[in-house]
Amino acid sequence: FEKLCSISLSHINVYACLVCGKYFQGRGLKSHAYIHSVQLSHHVFLNLHTLKFYCLPDNYEIIDSSLEDITYVLKPTFTAQHIAHLDKQAKLSRAYDGTTYLPGIVGLNNIKANDYANAVLQALSNVPPLRNYFLEEENYRHIQRPPGDIMFLLVQRFGELMRKLWNPRNFKAHVSPHEMLQAVVLCSKKNFQITKQGDGVEFLSWFLNALHAALGGTKRKKKSEWG
């Protein structure tokens, strides 16, 4: 879900409690994460930005390779070789609850009334040229955007969602599109929301044009980085 402290509602310095899954800001004395650890005896926290693990309230970093599965789920990575073979293999992956799934063919959570957007995002995630471009973050990491431009957030969130949908090491056979949809609400100036139904065709048209523009394309014939 959106990396937002459940108490302060701040995006800054947010930690996930690995016992209950809630998000809290900070880890110092009197911080929300610190107080949570003392009150409920929940001791292992993950910084959602640096992807480092800490034990609270003692406040020391935990170095343990067994935790790498968690960081990979948060930030999957794909090599060019892996991407090239995505459509040539049909190997089922096993989630932690024992269910099996095919990477790329997984569910998107229905938060409220966002099924129209989910359908479009699912369809786009299975268009190979588009999918392959966004699976490799290096393709767009260094694109320069004007100061204060928020539209590039769509590019970042769409790339993150693609990598999570195609992750062969997911914990569950479904993925939350919450951060992606929050970016849609913001960048569309609330024309598309998650609290009421929208038109899938209108959303598809707006979304592709917004991605195209954010990647350097224009309304004329100039191509963006991905076409």
mmCIF file of C-alpha atoms in Angstrom:
data_model
loop_
_atom_site.group_PDB
_atom_site.id
_atom_site.type_symbol
_atom_site.label_atom_id
_atom_site.label_comp_id
_atom_site.label_asym_id
_atom_site.label_seq_id
_atom_site.Cartn_x
_atom_site.Cartn_y
_atom_site.Cartn_z
ATOM 1 C CA PHE A 1 0.000 0.000 0.000
ATOM 2 C CA GLU A 2 0.972 3.646 -0.125
ATOM 3 C CA LYS A 3 4.043 4.228 2.041
ATOM 4 C CA LEU A 4 2.243 6.430 4.545
ATOM 5 C CA CYS A 5 2.535 6.462 8.354
ATOM 6 C CA SER A 6 -0.750 5.149 9.778
ATOM 7 C CA ILE A 7 -0.687 7.806 12.530
ATOM 8 C CA SER A 8 1.008 10.955 11.203
ATOM 9 C CA LEU A 9 0.018 10.281 7.553
ATOM 10 C CA SER A 10 3.518 11.381 6.567
ATOM 11 C CA HIS A 11 5.493 9.889 3.648
ATOM 12 C CA ILE A 12 8.801 10.781 5.333
ATOM 13 C CA ASN A 13 10.997 8.143 7.000
ATOM 14 C CA VAL A 14 8.337 5.417 7.081
ATOM 15 C CA TYR A 15 8.919 1.977 8.592
ATOM 16 C CA ALA A 16 6.833 -1.174 8.225
ATOM 17 C CA CYS A 17 6.263 -3.320 11.299
ATOM 18 C CA LEU A 18 7.000 -6.861 10.152
ATOM 19 C CA VAL A 19 4.754 -8.316 12.848
ATOM 20 C CA CYS A 20 1.457 -6.588 12.055
ATOM 21 C CA GLY A 21 2.239 -4.926 8.723
ATOM 22 C CA LYS A 22 1.319 -1.378 9.774
ATOM 23 C CA TYR A 23 3.396 1.646 8.723
ATOM 24 C CA PHE A 24 4.897 4.078 11.219
ATOM 25 C CA GLN A 25 7.128 7.139 10.968
ATOM 26 C CA GLY A 26 10.641 7.262 12.457
ATOM 27 C CA ARG A 27 12.468 4.944 14.811
ATOM 28 C CA GLY A 28 13.946 7.361 17.366
ATOM 29 C CA LEU A 29 12.703 7.940 20.907
ATOM 30 C CA LYS A 30 9.055 9.096 20.927
ATOM 31 C CA SER A 31 8.634 8.200 17.234
ATOM 32 C CA HIS A 32 5.500 6.328 16.219
ATOM 33 C CA ALA A 33 7.462 3.174 15.343
ATOM 34 C CA TYR A 34 9.331 3.278 18.660
ATOM 35 C CA ILE A 35 6.126 3.679 20.695
ATOM 36 C CA HIS A 36 4.474 0.872 18.726
ATOM 37 C CA SER A 37 7.385 -1.463 19.454
ATOM 38 C CA VAL A 38 7.243 -0.744 23.188
ATOM 39 C CA GLN A 39 3.467 -0.935 23.560
ATOM 40 C CA LEU A 40 2.900 -4.108 21.518
ATOM 41 C CA SER A 41 6.308 -5.801 21.744
ATOM 42 C CA HIS A 42 6.695 -5.756 17.972
ATOM 43 C CA HIS A 43 10.412 -5.508 17.377
ATOM 44 C CA VAL A 44 11.351 -5.886 13.695
ATOM 45 C CA PHE A 45 10.853 -2.940 11.334
ATOM 46 C CA LEU A 46 11.755 -2.280 7.712
ATOM 47 C CA ASN A 47 12.623 1.168 6.366
ATOM 48 C CA LEU A 48 10.510 1.360 3.201
ATOM 49 C CA HIS A 49 12.974 3.697 1.485
ATOM 50 C CA THR A 50 16.388 2.246 2.313
ATOM 51 C CA LEU A 51 15.075 -1.344 2.655
ATOM 52 C CA LYS A 52 17.134 -1.818 5.826
ATOM 53 C CA PHE A 53 15.829 -3.770 8.818
ATOM 54 C CA TYR A 54 15.971 -2.574 12.423
ATOM 55 C CA CYS A 55 15.187 -3.949 15.859
ATOM 56 C CA LEU A 56 13.238 -1.590 18.119
ATOM 57 C CA PRO A 57 13.294 -0.244 20.760
ATOM 58 C CA ASP A 58 16.991 -1.242 20.954
ATOM 59 C CA ASN A 59 17.503 0.542 17.632
ATOM 60 C CA TYR A 60 20.117 -1.573 15.855
ATOM 61 C CA GLU A 61 20.248 -2.742 12.251
ATOM 62 C CA ILE A 62 19.503 -6.386 11.529
ATOM 63 C CA ILE A 63 21.733 -8.056 8.943
ATOM 64 C CA ASP A 64 20.220 -11.380 7.926
ATOM 65 C CA SER A 65 20.183 -12.846 4.407
ATOM 66 C CA SER A 66 16.902 -14.646 5.153
ATOM 67 C CA LEU A 67 15.171 -11.251 5.022
ATOM 68 C CA GLU A 68 16.139 -10.688 1.381
ATOM 69 C CA ASP A 69 12.891 -12.317 0.212
ATOM 70 C CA ILE A 70 10.991 -9.430 1.797
ATOM 71 C CA THR A 71 13.060 -6.720 0.133
ATOM 72 C CA TYR A 72 12.774 -8.491 -3.225
ATOM 73 C CA VAL A 73 8.977 -8.499 -2.974
ATOM 74 C CA LEU A 74 9.072 -4.756 -2.274
ATOM 75 C CA LYS A 75 11.498 -4.061 -5.099
ATOM 76 C CA PRO A 76 11.775 -6.872 -7.661
ATOM 77 C CA THR A 77 14.508 -6.568 -10.294
ATOM 78 C CA PHE A 78 14.733 -8.123 -13.746
ATOM 79 C CA THR A 79 17.750 -8.770 -15.952
ATOM 80 C CA ALA A 80 17.551 -8.438 -19.730
ATOM 81 C CA GLN A 81 17.988 -12.206 -19.991
ATOM 82 C CA HIS A 82 15.098 -12.839 -17.614
ATOM 83 C CA ILE A 83 12.842 -10.457 -19.539
ATOM 84 C CA ALA A 84 13.726 -12.105 -22.864
ATOM 85 C CA HIS A 85 12.508 -15.479 -21.587
ATOM 86 C CA LEU A 86 9.276 -14.364 -19.906
ATOM 87 C CA ASP A 87 7.058 -15.562 -22.742
ATOM 88 C CA LYS A 88 9.049 -18.732 -23.383
ATOM 89 C CA GLN A 89 8.431 -20.409 -20.049
ATOM 90 C CA ALA A 90 5.284 -21.367 -18.189
ATOM 91 C CA LYS A 91 6.775 -22.258 -14.837
ATOM 92 C CA LEU A 92 4.364 -21.919 -11.935
ATOM 93 C CA SER A 93 5.563 -20.137 -8.796
ATOM 94 C CA ARG A 94 4.463 -21.053 -5.299
ATOM 95 C CA ALA A 95 3.194 -18.394 -2.889
ATOM 96 C CA TYR A 96 3.825 -18.584 0.846
ATOM 97 C CA ASP A 97 0.287 -19.822 1.518
ATOM 98 C CA GLY A 98 0.913 -22.822 -0.726
ATOM 99 C CA THR A 99 -1.076 -21.614 -3.738
ATOM 100 C CA THR A 100 0.549 -21.592 -7.163
ATOM 101 C CA TYR A 101 0.433 -18.816 -9.730
ATOM 102 C CA LEU A 102 1.902 -17.910 -13.087
ATOM 103 C CA PRO A 103 3.967 -14.689 -12.907
ATOM 104 C CA GLY A 104 2.135 -11.954 -14.782
ATOM 105 C CA ILE A 105 -1.203 -13.716 -14.333
ATOM 106 C CA VAL A 106 -2.035 -12.605 -10.804
ATOM 107 C CA GLY A 107 -4.875 -10.629 -9.278
ATOM 108 C CA LEU A 108 -5.031 -6.935 -8.460
ATOM 109 C CA ASN A 109 -6.790 -6.028 -5.217
ATOM 110 C CA ASN A 110 -10.127 -4.285 -5.564
ATOM 111 C CA ILE A 111 -9.802 -1.422 -3.071
ATOM 112 C CA LYS A 112 -13.247 0.087 -3.586
ATOM 113 C CA ALA A 113 -14.432 0.961 -7.087
ATOM 114 C CA ASN A 114 -11.206 0.617 -9.039
ATOM 115 C CA ASP A 115 -11.992 -2.497 -11.075
ATOM 116 C CA TYR A 116 -12.206 -0.417 -14.294
ATOM 117 C CA ALA A 117 -8.589 0.691 -13.783
ATOM 118 C CA ASN A 118 -7.466 -2.787 -12.705
ATOM 119 C CA ALA A 119 -8.749 -4.261 -15.967
ATOM 120 C CA VAL A 120 -6.758 -1.735 -18.012
ATOM 121 C CA LEU A 121 -3.577 -2.195 -15.954
ATOM 122 C CA GLN A 122 -3.858 -5.987 -16.237
ATOM 123 C CA ALA A 123 -4.251 -5.742 -20.007
ATOM 124 C CA LEU A 124 -1.272 -3.389 -20.390
ATOM 125 C CA SER A 125 0.885 -5.654 -18.237
ATOM 126 C CA ASN A 126 0.527 -8.343 -20.895
ATOM 127 C CA VAL A 127 1.572 -6.219 -23.885
ATOM 128 C CA PRO A 128 5.176 -7.493 -24.276
ATOM 129 C CA PRO A 129 6.928 -4.370 -25.696
ATOM 130 C CA LEU A 130 5.306 -2.120 -23.090
ATOM 131 C CA ARG A 131 5.845 -4.612 -20.275
ATOM 132 C CA ASN A 132 9.488 -5.243 -21.175
ATOM 133 C CA TYR A 133 10.280 -1.525 -21.268
ATOM 134 C CA PHE A 134 8.876 -0.913 -17.790
ATOM 135 C CA LEU A 135 10.308 -4.064 -16.214
ATOM 136 C CA GLU A 136 13.822 -2.649 -16.663
ATOM 137 C CA GLU A 137 14.008 0.561 -14.634
ATOM 138 C CA GLU A 138 17.242 1.630 -16.308
ATOM 139 C CA ASN A 139 15.204 2.399 -19.437
ATOM 140 C CA TYR A 140 13.702 5.481 -17.817
ATOM 141 C CA ARG A 141 15.590 6.098 -14.568
ATOM 142 C CA HIS A 142 17.675 8.941 -16.024
ATOM 143 C CA ILE A 143 15.009 10.766 -18.035
ATOM 144 C CA GLN A 144 15.131 14.442 -17.101
ATOM 145 C CA ARG A 145 11.857 16.128 -16.124
ATOM 146 C CA PRO A 146 11.163 19.778 -15.225
ATOM 147 C CA PRO A 147 11.347 20.675 -11.500
ATOM 148 C CA GLY A 148 8.042 20.088 -9.753
ATOM 149 C CA ASP A 149 6.705 17.816 -12.511
ATOM 150 C CA ILE A 150 4.421 15.199 -10.935
ATOM 151 C CA MET A 151 3.502 13.281 -14.087
ATOM 152 C CA PHE A 152 6.678 11.203 -14.027
ATOM 153 C CA LEU A 153 5.265 9.614 -10.884
ATOM 154 C CA LEU A 154 2.973 7.641 -13.213
ATOM 155 C CA VAL A 155 6.005 6.183 -14.967
ATOM 156 C CA GLN A 156 7.658 5.165 -11.703
ATOM 157 C CA ARG A 157 4.519 3.637 -10.205
ATOM 158 C CA PHE A 158 3.600 1.798 -13.393
ATOM 159 C CA GLY A 159 7.096 0.318 -13.567
ATOM 160 C CA GLU A 160 6.868 -0.782 -9.930
ATOM 161 C CA LEU A 161 3.492 -2.402 -10.553
ATOM 162 C CA MET A 162 4.755 -4.252 -13.643
ATOM 163 C CA ARG A 163 7.690 -5.671 -11.699
ATOM 164 C CA LYS A 164 5.418 -6.802 -8.864
ATOM 165 C CA LEU A 165 2.929 -8.433 -11.250
ATOM 166 C CA TRP A 166 5.715 -10.379 -12.966
ATOM 167 C CA ASN A 167 7.643 -11.176 -9.789
ATOM 168 C CA PRO A 168 8.271 -14.962 -9.613
ATOM 169 C CA ARG A 169 8.821 -14.708 -5.835
ATOM 170 C CA ASN A 170 5.598 -13.061 -4.663
ATOM 171 C CA PHE A 171 4.282 -13.949 -1.204
ATOM 172 C CA LYS A 172 0.709 -14.091 -2.514
ATOM 173 C CA ALA A 173 -0.978 -14.635 -5.859
ATOM 174 C CA HIS A 174 -2.274 -11.075 -5.911
ATOM 175 C CA VAL A 175 -0.786 -7.574 -5.826
ATOM 176 C CA SER A 176 -2.042 -4.263 -4.447
ATOM 177 C CA PRO A 177 -2.305 -1.470 -7.059
ATOM 178 C CA HIS A 178 -2.814 1.125 -4.316
ATOM 179 C CA GLU A 179 0.304 3.241 -4.945
ATOM 180 C CA MET A 180 -0.287 3.122 -8.706
ATOM 181 C CA LEU A 181 -3.879 4.272 -8.279
ATOM 182 C CA GLN A 182 -2.937 7.027 -5.855
ATOM 183 C CA ALA A 183 -0.624 8.373 -8.564
ATOM 184 C CA VAL A 184 -3.497 8.167 -11.069
ATOM 185 C CA VAL A 185 -5.797 10.156 -8.773
ATOM 186 C CA LEU A 186 -3.118 12.822 -8.254
ATOM 187 C CA CYS A 187 -1.936 13.116 -11.854
ATOM 188 C CA SER A 188 -5.435 13.080 -13.360
ATOM 189 C CA LYS A 189 -6.521 15.787 -10.906
ATOM 190 C CA LYS A 190 -9.140 13.363 -9.555
ATOM 191 C CA ASN A 191 -10.739 12.739 -12.943
ATOM 192 C CA PHE A 192 -10.072 9.042 -12.267
ATOM 193 C CA GLN A 193 -10.569 7.839 -8.721
ATOM 194 C CA ILE A 194 -10.668 4.660 -6.671
ATOM 195 C CA THR A 195 -13.872 5.575 -4.824
ATOM 196 C CA LYS A 196 -16.184 5.658 -7.834
ATOM 197 C CA GLN A 197 -16.424 3.833 -11.133
ATOM 198 C CA GLY A 198 -14.800 5.261 -14.238
ATOM 199 C CA ASP A 199 -14.844 4.470 -17.935
ATOM 200 C CA GLY A 200 -12.128 1.977 -18.857
ATOM 201 C CA VAL A 201 -11.676 3.271 -22.412
ATOM 202 C CA GLU A 202 -11.326 6.868 -21.225
ATOM 203 C CA PHE A 203 -8.843 5.770 -18.575
ATOM 204 C CA LEU A 204 -6.792 3.799 -21.104
ATOM 205 C CA SER A 205 -6.604 6.767 -23.478
ATOM 206 C CA TRP A 206 -5.630 9.217 -20.733
ATOM 207 C CA PHE A 207 -3.113 6.853 -19.150
ATOM 208 C CA LEU A 208 -1.225 6.025 -22.357
ATOM 209 C CA ASN A 209 -1.079 9.685 -23.363
ATOM 210 C CA ALA A 210 0.106 10.665 -19.874
ATOM 211 C CA LEU A 211 2.865 8.022 -19.942
ATOM 212 C CA HIS A 212 3.875 9.124 -23.444
ATOM 213 C CA ALA A 213 4.150 12.769 -22.366
ATOM 214 C CA ALA A 214 5.968 11.957 -19.120
ATOM 215 C CA LEU A 215 8.575 9.986 -21.073
ATOM 216 C CA GLY A 216 9.344 12.938 -23.321
ATOM 217 C CA GLY A 217 6.763 12.550 -26.088
ATOM 218 C CA THR A 218 4.576 15.351 -27.396
ATOM 219 C CA LYS A 219 1.142 15.721 -28.980
ATOM 220 C CA ARG A 220 2.885 15.936 -32.352
ATOM 221 C CA LYS A 221 4.675 13.092 -34.104
ATOM 222 C CA LYS A 222 7.679 13.029 -31.773
ATOM 223 C CA LYS A 223 8.068 9.623 -30.176
ATOM 224 C CA SER A 224 8.653 9.089 -26.488
ATOM 225 C CA GLU A 225 11.287 6.672 -25.179
ATOM 226 C CA TRP A 226 8.978 3.681 -25.580
ATOM 227 C CA GLY A 227 7.254 4.554 -28.845
#
